[in-house]
Coordinates of C-alpha atoms in Angstrom, one line a residue:
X1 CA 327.8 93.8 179.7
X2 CA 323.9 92.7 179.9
X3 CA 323.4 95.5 182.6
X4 CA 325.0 98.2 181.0
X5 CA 322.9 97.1 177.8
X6 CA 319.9 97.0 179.8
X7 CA 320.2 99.9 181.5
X8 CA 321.1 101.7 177.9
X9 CA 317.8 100.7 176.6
X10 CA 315.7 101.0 179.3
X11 CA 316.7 103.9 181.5
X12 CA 314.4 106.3 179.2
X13 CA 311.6 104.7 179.9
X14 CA 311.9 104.4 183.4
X15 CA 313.3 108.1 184.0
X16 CA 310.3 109.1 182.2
X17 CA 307.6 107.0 184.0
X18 CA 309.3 107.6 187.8
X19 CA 310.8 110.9 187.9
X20 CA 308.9 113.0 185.6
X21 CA 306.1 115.4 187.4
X22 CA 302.5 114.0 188.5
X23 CA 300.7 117.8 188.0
X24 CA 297.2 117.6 189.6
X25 CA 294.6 120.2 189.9
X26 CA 294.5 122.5 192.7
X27 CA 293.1 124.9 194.4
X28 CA 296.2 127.4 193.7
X29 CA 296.9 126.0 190.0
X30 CA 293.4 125.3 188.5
X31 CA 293.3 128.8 187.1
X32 CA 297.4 128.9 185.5
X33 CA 296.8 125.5 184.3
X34 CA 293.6 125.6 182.6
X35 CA 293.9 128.9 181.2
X36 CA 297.4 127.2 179.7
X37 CA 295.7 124.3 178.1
X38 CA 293.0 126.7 176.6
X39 CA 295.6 128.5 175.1
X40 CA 297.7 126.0 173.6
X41 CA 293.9 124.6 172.3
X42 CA 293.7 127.9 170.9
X43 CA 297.1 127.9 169.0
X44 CA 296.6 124.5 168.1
X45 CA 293.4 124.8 166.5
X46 CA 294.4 127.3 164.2
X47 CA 297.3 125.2 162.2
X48 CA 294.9 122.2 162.2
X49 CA 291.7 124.4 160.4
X50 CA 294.3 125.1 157.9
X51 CA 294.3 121.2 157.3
X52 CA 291.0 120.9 157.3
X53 CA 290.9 119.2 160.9
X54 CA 288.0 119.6 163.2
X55 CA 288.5 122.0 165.8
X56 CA 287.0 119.8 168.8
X57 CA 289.2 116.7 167.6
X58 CA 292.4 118.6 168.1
X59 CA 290.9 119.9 171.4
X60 CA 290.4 116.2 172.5
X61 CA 293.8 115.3 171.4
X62 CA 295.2 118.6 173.2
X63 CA 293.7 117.0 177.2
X64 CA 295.0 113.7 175.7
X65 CA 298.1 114.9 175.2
X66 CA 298.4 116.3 178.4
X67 CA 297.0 113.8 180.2
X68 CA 297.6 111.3 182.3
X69 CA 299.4 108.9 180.0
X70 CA 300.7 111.7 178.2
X71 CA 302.7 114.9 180.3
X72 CA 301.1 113.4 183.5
X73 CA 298.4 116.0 184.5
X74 CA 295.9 114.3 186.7
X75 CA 292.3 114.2 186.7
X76 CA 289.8 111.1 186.8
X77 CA 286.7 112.4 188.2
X78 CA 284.0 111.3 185.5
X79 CA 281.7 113.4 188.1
X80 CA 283.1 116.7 187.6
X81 CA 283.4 116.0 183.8
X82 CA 279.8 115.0 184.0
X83 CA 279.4 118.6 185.8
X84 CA 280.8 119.9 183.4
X85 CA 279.1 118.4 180.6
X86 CA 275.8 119.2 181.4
X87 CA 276.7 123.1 181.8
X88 CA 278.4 123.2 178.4
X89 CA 275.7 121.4 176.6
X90 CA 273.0 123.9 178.2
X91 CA 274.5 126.9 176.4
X92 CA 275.9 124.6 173.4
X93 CA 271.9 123.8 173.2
X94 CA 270.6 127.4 174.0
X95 CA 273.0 129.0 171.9
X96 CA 272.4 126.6 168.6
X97 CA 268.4 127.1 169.6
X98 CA 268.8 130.5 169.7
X99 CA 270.6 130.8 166.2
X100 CA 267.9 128.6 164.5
X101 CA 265.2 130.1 162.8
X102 CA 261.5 129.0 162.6
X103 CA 261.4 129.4 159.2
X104 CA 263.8 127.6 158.2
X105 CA 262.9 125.0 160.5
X106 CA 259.2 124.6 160.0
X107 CA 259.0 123.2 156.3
X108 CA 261.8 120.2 157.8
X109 CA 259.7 119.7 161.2
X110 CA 258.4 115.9 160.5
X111 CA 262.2 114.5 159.1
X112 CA 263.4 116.2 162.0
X113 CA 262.0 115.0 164.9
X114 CA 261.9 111.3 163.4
X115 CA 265.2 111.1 163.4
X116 CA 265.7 113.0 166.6
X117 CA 263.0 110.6 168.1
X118 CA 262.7 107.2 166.3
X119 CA 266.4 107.4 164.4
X120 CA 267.8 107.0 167.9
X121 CA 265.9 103.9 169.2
X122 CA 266.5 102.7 165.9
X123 CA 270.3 103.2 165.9
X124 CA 269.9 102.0 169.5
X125 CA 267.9 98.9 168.4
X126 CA 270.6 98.2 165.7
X127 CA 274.2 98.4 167.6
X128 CA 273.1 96.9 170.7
X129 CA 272.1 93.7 168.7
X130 CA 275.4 93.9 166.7
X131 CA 277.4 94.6 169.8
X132 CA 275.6 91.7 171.8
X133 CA 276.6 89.5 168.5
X134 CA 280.2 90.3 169.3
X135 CA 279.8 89.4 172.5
X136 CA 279.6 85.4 171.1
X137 CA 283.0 86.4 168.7
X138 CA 285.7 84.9 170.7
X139 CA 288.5 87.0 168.6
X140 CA 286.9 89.8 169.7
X141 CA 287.3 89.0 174.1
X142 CA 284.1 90.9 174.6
X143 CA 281.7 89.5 177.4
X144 CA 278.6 92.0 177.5
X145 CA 274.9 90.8 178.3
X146 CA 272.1 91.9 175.6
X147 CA 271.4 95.2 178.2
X148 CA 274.7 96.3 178.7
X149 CA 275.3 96.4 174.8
X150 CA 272.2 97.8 174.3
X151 CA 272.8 100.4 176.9
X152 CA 276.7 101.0 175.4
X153 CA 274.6 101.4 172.0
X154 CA 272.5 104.3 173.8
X155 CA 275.1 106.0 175.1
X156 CA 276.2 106.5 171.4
X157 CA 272.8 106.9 170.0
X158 CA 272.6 110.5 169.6
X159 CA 274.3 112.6 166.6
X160 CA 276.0 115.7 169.2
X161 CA 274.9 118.9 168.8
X162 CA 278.2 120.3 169.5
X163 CA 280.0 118.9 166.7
X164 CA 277.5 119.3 164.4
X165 CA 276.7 122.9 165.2
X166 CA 280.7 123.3 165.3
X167 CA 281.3 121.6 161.6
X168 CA 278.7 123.3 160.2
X169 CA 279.3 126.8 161.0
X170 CA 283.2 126.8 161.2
X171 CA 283.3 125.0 157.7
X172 CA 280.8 127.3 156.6
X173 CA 279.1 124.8 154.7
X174 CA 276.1 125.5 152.3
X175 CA 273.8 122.4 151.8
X176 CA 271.0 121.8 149.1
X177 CA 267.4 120.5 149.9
X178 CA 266.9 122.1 152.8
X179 CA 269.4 119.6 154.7
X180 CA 271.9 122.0 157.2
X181 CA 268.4 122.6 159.5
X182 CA 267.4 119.3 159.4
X183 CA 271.0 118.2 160.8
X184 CA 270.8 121.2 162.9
X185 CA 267.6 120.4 164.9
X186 CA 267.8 116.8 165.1
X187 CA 271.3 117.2 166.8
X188 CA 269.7 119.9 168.7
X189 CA 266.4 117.9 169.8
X190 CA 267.6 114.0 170.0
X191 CA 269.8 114.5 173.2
X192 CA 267.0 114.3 175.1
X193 CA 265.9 110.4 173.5
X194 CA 269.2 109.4 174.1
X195 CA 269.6 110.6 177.6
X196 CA 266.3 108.6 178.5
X197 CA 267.6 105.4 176.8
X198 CA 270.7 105.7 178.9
X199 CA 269.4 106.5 182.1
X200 CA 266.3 104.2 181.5
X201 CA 268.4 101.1 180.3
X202 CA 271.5 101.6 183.5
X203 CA 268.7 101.4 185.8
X204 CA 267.5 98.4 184.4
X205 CA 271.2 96.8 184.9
X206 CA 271.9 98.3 188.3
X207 CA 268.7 96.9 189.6
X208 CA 268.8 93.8 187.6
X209 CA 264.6 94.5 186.9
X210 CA 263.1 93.4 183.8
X211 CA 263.1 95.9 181.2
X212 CA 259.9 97.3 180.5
X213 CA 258.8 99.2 177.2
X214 CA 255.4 100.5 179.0
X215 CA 257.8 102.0 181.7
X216 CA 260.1 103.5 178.6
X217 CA 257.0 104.9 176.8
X218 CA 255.5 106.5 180.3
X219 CA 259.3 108.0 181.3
X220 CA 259.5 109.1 177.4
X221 CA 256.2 110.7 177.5
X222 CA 257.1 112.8 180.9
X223 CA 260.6 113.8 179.5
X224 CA 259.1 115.6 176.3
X225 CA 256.2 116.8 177.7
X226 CA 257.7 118.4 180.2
X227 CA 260.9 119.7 179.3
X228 CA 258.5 121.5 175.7
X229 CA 256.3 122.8 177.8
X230 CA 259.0 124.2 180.6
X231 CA 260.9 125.3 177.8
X232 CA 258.4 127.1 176.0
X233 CA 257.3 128.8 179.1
X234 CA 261.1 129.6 180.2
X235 CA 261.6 131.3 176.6
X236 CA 258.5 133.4 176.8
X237 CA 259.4 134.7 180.8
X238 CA 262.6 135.6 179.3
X239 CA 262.0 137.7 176.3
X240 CA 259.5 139.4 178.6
X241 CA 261.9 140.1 181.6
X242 CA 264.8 141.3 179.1
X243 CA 262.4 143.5 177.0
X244 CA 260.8 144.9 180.1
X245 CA 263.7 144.9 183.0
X246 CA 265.8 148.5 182.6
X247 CA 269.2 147.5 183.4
X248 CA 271.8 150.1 184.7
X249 CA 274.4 148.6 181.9
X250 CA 274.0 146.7 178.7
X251 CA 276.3 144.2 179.6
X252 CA 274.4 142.9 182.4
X253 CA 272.1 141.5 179.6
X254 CA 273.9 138.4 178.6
X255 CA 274.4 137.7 182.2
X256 CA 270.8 137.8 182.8
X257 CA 270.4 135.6 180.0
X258 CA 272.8 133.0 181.3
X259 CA 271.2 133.0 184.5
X260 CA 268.3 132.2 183.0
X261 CA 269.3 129.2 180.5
X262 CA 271.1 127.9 183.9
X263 CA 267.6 127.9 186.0
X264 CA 265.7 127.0 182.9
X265 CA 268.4 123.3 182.8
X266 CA 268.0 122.7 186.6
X267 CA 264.2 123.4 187.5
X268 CA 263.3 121.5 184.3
X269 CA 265.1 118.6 185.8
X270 CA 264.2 119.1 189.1
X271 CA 261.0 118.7 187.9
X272 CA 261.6 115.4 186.1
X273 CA 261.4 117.4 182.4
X274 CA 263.9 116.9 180.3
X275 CA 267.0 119.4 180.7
X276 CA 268.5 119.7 177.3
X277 CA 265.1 119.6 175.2
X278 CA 264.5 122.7 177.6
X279 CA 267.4 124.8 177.0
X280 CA 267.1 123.9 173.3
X281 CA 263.3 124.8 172.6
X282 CA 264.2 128.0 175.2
X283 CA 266.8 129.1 172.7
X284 CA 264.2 128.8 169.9
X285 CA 261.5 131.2 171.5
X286 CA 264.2 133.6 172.5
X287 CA 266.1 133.6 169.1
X288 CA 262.9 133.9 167.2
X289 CA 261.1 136.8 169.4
X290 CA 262.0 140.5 169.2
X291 CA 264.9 141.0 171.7
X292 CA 266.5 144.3 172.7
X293 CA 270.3 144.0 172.9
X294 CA 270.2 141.2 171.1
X295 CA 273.6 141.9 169.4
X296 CA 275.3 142.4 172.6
X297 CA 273.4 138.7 173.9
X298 CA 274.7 136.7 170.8
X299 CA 278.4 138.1 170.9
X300 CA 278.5 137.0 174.2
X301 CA 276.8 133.2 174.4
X302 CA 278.9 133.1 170.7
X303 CA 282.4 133.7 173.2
X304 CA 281.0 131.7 175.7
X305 CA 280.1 128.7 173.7
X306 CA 283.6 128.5 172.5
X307 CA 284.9 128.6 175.6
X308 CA 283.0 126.3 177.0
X309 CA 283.4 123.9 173.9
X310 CA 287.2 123.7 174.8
X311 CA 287.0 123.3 178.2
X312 CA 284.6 120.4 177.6
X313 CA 286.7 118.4 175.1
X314 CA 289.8 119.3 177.5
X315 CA 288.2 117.8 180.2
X316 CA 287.2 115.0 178.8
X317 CA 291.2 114.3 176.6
X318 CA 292.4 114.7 180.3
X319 CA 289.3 112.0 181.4
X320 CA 290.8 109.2 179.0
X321 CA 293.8 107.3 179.2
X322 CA 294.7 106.2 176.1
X323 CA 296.9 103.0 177.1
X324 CA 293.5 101.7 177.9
X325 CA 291.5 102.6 175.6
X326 CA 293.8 100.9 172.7
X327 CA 293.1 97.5 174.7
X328 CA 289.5 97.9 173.2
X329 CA 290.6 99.5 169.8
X330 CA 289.7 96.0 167.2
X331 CA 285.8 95.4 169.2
X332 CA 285.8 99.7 169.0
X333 CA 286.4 99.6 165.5
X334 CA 284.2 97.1 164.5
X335 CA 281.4 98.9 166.4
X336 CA 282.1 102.5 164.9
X337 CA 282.3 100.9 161.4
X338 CA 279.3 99.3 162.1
X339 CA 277.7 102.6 162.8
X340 CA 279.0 104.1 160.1
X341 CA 277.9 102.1 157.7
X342 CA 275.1 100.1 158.7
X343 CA 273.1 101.5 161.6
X344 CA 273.1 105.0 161.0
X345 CA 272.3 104.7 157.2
X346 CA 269.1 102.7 158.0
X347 CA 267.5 104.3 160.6
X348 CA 267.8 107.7 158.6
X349 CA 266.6 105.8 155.5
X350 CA 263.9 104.0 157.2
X351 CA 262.9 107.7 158.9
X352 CA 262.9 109.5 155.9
X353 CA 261.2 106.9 154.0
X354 CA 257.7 109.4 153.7
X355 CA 259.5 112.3 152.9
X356 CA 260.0 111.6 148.9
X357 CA 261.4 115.0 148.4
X358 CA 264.6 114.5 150.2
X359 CA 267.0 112.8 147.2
X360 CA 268.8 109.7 147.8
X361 CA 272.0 111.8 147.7
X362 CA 270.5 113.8 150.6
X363 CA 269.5 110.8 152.6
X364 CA 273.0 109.2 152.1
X365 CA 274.6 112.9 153.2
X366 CA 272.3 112.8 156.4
X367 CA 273.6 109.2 156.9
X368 CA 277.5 110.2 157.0
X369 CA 277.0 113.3 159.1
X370 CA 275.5 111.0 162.0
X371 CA 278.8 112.8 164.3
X372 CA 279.7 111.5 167.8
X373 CA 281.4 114.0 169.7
X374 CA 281.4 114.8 173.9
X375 CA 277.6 114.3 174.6
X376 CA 278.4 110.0 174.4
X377 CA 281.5 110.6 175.8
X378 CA 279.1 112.6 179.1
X379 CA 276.6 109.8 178.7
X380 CA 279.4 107.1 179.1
X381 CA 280.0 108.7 182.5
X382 CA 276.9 107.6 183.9
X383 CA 277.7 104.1 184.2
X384 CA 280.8 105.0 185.4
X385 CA 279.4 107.1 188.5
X386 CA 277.0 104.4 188.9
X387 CA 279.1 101.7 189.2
X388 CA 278.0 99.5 186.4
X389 CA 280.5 96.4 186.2
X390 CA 282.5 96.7 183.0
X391 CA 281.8 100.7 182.7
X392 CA 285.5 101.4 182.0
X393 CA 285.4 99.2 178.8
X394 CA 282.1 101.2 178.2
X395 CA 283.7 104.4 178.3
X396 CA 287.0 103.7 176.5
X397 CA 284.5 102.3 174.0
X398 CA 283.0 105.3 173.2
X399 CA 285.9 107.6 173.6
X400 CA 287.3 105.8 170.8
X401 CA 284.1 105.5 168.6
X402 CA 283.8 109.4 169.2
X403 CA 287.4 109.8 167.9
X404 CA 286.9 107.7 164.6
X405 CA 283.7 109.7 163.8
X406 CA 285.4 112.7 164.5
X407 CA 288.3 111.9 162.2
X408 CA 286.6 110.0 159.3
X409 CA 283.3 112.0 159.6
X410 CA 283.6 115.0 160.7
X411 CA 286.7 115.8 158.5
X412 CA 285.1 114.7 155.2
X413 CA 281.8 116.5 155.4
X414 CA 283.0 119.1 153.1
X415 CA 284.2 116.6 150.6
X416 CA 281.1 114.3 150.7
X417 CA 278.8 117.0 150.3
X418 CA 280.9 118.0 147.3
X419 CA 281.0 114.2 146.1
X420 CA 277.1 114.2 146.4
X421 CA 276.9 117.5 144.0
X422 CA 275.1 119.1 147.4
X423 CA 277.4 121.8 148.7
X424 CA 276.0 124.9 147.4
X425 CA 277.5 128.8 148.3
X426 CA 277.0 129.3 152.0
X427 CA 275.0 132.0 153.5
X428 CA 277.0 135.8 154.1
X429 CA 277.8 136.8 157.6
X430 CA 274.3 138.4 158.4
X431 CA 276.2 142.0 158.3
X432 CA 279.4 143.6 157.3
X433 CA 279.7 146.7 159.5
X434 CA 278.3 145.0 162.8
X435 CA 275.7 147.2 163.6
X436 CA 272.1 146.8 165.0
X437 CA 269.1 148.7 165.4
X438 CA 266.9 148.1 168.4
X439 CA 263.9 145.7 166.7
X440 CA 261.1 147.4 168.1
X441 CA 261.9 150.3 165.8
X442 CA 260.2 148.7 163.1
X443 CA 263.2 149.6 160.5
X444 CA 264.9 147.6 158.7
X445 CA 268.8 147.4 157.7
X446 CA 270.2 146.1 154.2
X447 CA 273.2 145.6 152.8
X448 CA 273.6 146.6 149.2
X449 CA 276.6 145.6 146.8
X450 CA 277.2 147.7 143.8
X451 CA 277.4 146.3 140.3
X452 CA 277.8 147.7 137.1
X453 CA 274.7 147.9 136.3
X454 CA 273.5 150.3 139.0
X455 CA 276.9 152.5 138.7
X456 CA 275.7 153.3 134.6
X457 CA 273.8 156.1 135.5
X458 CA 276.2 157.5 137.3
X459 CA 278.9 157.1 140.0
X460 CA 277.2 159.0 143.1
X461 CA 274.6 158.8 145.1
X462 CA 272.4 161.1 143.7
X463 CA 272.8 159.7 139.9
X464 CA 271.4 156.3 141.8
X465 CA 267.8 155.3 141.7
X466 CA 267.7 154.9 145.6
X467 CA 263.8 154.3 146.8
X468 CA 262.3 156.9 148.6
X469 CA 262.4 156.7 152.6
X470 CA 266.0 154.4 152.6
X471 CA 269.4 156.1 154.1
X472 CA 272.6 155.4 152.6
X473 CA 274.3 155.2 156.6
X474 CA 277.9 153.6 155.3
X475 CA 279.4 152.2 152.8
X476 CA 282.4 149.6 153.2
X477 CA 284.8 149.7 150.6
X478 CA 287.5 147.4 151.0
X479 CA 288.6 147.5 154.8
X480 CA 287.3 150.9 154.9
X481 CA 284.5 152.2 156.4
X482 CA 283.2 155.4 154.3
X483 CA 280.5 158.4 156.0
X484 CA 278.8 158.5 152.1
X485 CA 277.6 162.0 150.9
X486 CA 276.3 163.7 147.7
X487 CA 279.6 163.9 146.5
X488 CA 281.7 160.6 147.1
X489 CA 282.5 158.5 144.1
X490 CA 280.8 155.1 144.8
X491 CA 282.8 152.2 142.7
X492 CA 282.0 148.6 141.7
X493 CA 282.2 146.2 145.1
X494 CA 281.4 148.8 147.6
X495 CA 278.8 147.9 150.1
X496 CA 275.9 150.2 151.1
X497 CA 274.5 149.9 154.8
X498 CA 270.5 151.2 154.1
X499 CA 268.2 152.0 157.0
X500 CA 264.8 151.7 155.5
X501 CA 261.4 153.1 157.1
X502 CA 259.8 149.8 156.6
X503 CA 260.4 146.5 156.6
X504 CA 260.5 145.2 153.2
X505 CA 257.1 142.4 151.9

C-alpha cells in the first residue's frame, strides 16, 4: 500500500526528471533550434505588448523556459554568452548612437555624462556598502568580502542601453524637460564606467592586490580617451568610405557598415580603448553626417538590432537555471529594492544637483528608469570565466535583480511618467510613405496634413496657397497612396509628401 502510494505521487516527477529529452546544441541542430526559439520569442512577444509587458522580459522568460530546468535544452557556456554579448551590444550601441541626434543631445550634455560617469561609481559606492552590510545579517546566509560586494555592485552599476533604447521606442513614450535623450545617452555612454569598475575591481580579487584609486583613475583615463578618440575617428573613415566607395549593389551598404562597427569594437579594444564608448560615439558621427543610402543602412541595423536583441536575452534565459537562482531570491530582493529605492535615486539626485532646471518630478522619473537588463547579466560572466570563488551566487544575483527591474521598472515607465504629469504626445514616425532623397541633393521632404482651414479656399491643389518651388509628390489618404494632380479632390486628413528646392530656416 505505501509503495503503490508512493509510486502514485512520485512517478511524475521522476518520469519527468529521467526520461524526458536532454536537447543540446549542435553542429546539425544549432540552426532548427535557434531559429525555433526566435520564433516562439516572436509570437510570444506580441500577446505580452498587448499587456503592457516588456518585450526583452518575455524573451528572458522564453530561454528560461526552455532551459535547462525547464524543457531541458542545454547550454552553460558563460563564454559563448559573453561572445555573444559583446556583438549584440556593439550594434545595440551603434544603432541607438546612430539614431541620436546632436541636437537633441547637446543642450543635456553635462546631466548626461554625470550620470553616465559619476552616477555609476556612486551607485557602485552605495550597493557595495549595503551588500557588504548584508554580509554581517546572519538571516540573510551571505558571506561576501567588502570587494566582492563592491564588485557584485559594479556589475549592476550601469542603466542598459538595450532596455532603455527598447522601452522607450517600443512604448513610444514622449517625455517632458528634455528627459528621453538624457536617458538615452547615459544608457548609451555609462557601459563603458561600468565595464572598468568590473574588470578593474575582479582583478583586484583574483590577485588578492590592494585596490588602488590612482590605478582606477589612470585605467579610467585610458578607457575614455581612447575609445572617443578611436570612435570619433572610426565615424569620420566611415561616412567617407560609404559616401565615396561606388558599390555594385545598394545592399552591400549595410554590410559595409557592419563590418565596420565590428572592426571599430575590436581594434578599439585591442588597443586598450574602450569598446562600447567606441561603437556608441561611432554611431553618433555616422547618424549625424550626411549619409547616402542611409534609408537602406537604418532598415537594416533596425532588423538586425532586433534580432540580435532576442538572441541575447535567449542566450542568456538558457544561461540561468532558475532552481538556483531562487536559493538567492530574499539577499536578491533586498539588494534590488535597495537599488530601487535608495541607490539609484541618490546618485541621480546628487548628479543632477547643478542642473536646477530639471524638476523634482524629472529627477524622481530619471531615478525609476535606472533599468537593468543583459549588459549586468554579460558583466556577471566575467567572474564566472575568471573563476572568482562564489561567482555563481554573483551571477544568479544579478539575473534575478535584472528580472525585478525588468518587471517593476520597466513595465511601469508609462504609468510613472503619467503619475509625474510628464508623458507628453510622442514624436510621428519621421515619414509616412517611406521614401528618401539622397542628402547631398540639398532638398528637403515634408509631410503636410490638411485641416480645415487650408481646404476653405478650395478643395484642389490649385485653389491651395502652395509656396513657390515645393512639389506636391503624393498624398496618403487613408491606406492609400494617391499620384495628386490639378484635378483630385484633396479632403480633411490627407497627407501631402512636398519636395522643396530648399531646405527650410
Amino acid at each position: 500500500m505505501m509503495l503503490s502510494w508512493f509510486i502514485h505521487e512520485h512517478a511524475g516527477y521522476y518520469i519527468y526528471h529521467f526520461y524526458r529529452p536532454m536537447l543540446t546544441f549542435t553542429t546539425e541542430n544549432i540552426f532548427l533550434l535557434g531559429s525555433f526559439l526566435v520564433l516562439v520569442s516572436i509570437l510570444i512577444s506580441k500577446t505580452g505588448y498587448r499587456f503592457g509587458i516588456p518585450t526583452l522580459l518575455l524573451f528572458l522568460f522564453t530561454g528560461m523556459a526552455f532551459g535547462s530546468d525547464g524543457l531541458g535544452l542545454q547550454f552553460d557556456s558563460p563564454r559563448e554568452a559573453q561572445l555573444i554579448g559583446m556583438m549584440a551590444l556593439s550594434v545595440i550601441l551603434f544603432s541607438g548612437g546612430m539614431d541620436t541626434k546632436f541636437r537633441e543631445i547637446k543642450p543635456i550634455i553635462g546631466p548626461g555624462v554625470l550620470l553616465a560617469t559619476l552616477g555609476v561609481v556612486m551607485t557602485t559606492a552605495l550597493t557595495g556598502a549595503f551588500i557588504y552590510g548584508l554580509s554581517w545579517c546572519s538571516a540573510m546566509d551571505l558571506r561576501l568580502s567588502l570587494m566582492v560586494s563592491m564588485l557584485l555592485a559594479a556589475t549592476m552599476s550601469s542603466t542598459d542601453s538595450a532596455s532603455v533604447f527598447n522601452l522607450l521606442r517600443t512604448q513610444k513614450i514622449g517625455l517632458k524637460h528634455r528627459l528621453r535623450p538624457i536617458l538615452e545617452l547615459e544608457s548609451g555612454s555609462n557601459d563603458p564606467m561600468a565595464y572598468m569598475l568590473t574588470i578593474a575591481l575582479m582583478e583586484v580579487v583574483v590577485s588578492g592586490s590592494d585596490f588602488s584609486i590612482a590605478h582606477l583613475l589612470g585605467e579610467l583615463g585610458e578607457q575614455f580617451l581612447l575609445g572617443g578618440a578611436l570612435g570619433y575617428a572610426a565615424g569620420r573613415l566611415s561616412v567617407w568610405l560609404i559616401n565615396r566607395i561606388n558599390l555594385p549593389n545598394a545592399a552591400l551598404y549595410p554590410v559595409l557598415l557592419l563590418s565596420l562597427v565590428f572592426i571599430t569594437f575590436t581594434l578599439t579594444d585591442l588597443l586598450h580603448g574602450n569598446g562600447y564608448l567606441a561603437v556608441y560615439v561611432a554611431g553618433l558621427v555616422v547618424g549625424n553626417s550626411r549619409l547616402s543610402y542611409r534609408r537602406e543602412m537604418e532598415t537594416f541595423l533596425e532588423g538586425l538590432t532586433w534580432l540580435l536583441q532576442i538572441v541575447l536575452f535567449l542566450t542568456l534565459g538558457l544561461l540561468v537555471n532558475p532552481s538556483e537562482m531562487m536559493g538567492v531570491g530574499l539577499v536578491a530582493l533586498a539588494i534590488g529594492i535597495f537599488m530601487i529605492l535608495v541607490a539609484r535615486p541618490v546618485s541621480v539626485f546628487l548628479c543632477l544637483l547643478p542642473f536646477r532646471s530639471i524638476p523634482v518630478r524629472g529627477k524622481a522619473l530619471l531615478s525609476w528608469v535606472g533599468l537593468r537588463g543583459a549588459v549586468p547579466i554579460i558583466f556577471a560572466t566575467y567572474p564566472l570565466i575568471h573563476h572568482v570563488e562564489g561567482a555563481d551566487i554573483l551571477f544568479n544575483i544579478v539575473f534575478f535583480i535584472t528580472l525585478v527591474s525588468l518587471i517593476v521598472q520597466g513595465s511601469t515607465i508609462t504609468l510613472m511618467a503619467r503619475w509625474l504629469h510628464l508623458d507628453m504626445p510622442a514624436e510621428k514616425p519621421a515619414s509616412e510613405f517611406g521614401v528618401e532623397i539622397p542628402e547631398e541633393l540639398g532638398s528637403q521632404l515634408r509631410e503636410l496634413t490638411l485641416t480645415e482651414e487650408m481646404l476653405a479656399d478650395g478643395n484642389q491643389l490649385s485653389h491651395m496657397k502652395i509656396p513657390q518651388g515645393t512639389l506636391v509628390m503624393m498624398v496618403k489618404r487613408g491606406k492609400s497612396i494617391l499620384i495628386p494632380n490639378g484635378q483630385l479632390p484633396l479632403e480633411k486628413g490627407d497627407i501631402l509628401l512636398c519636395l522643396s528646392g530648399k531646405k527650410p530656416k
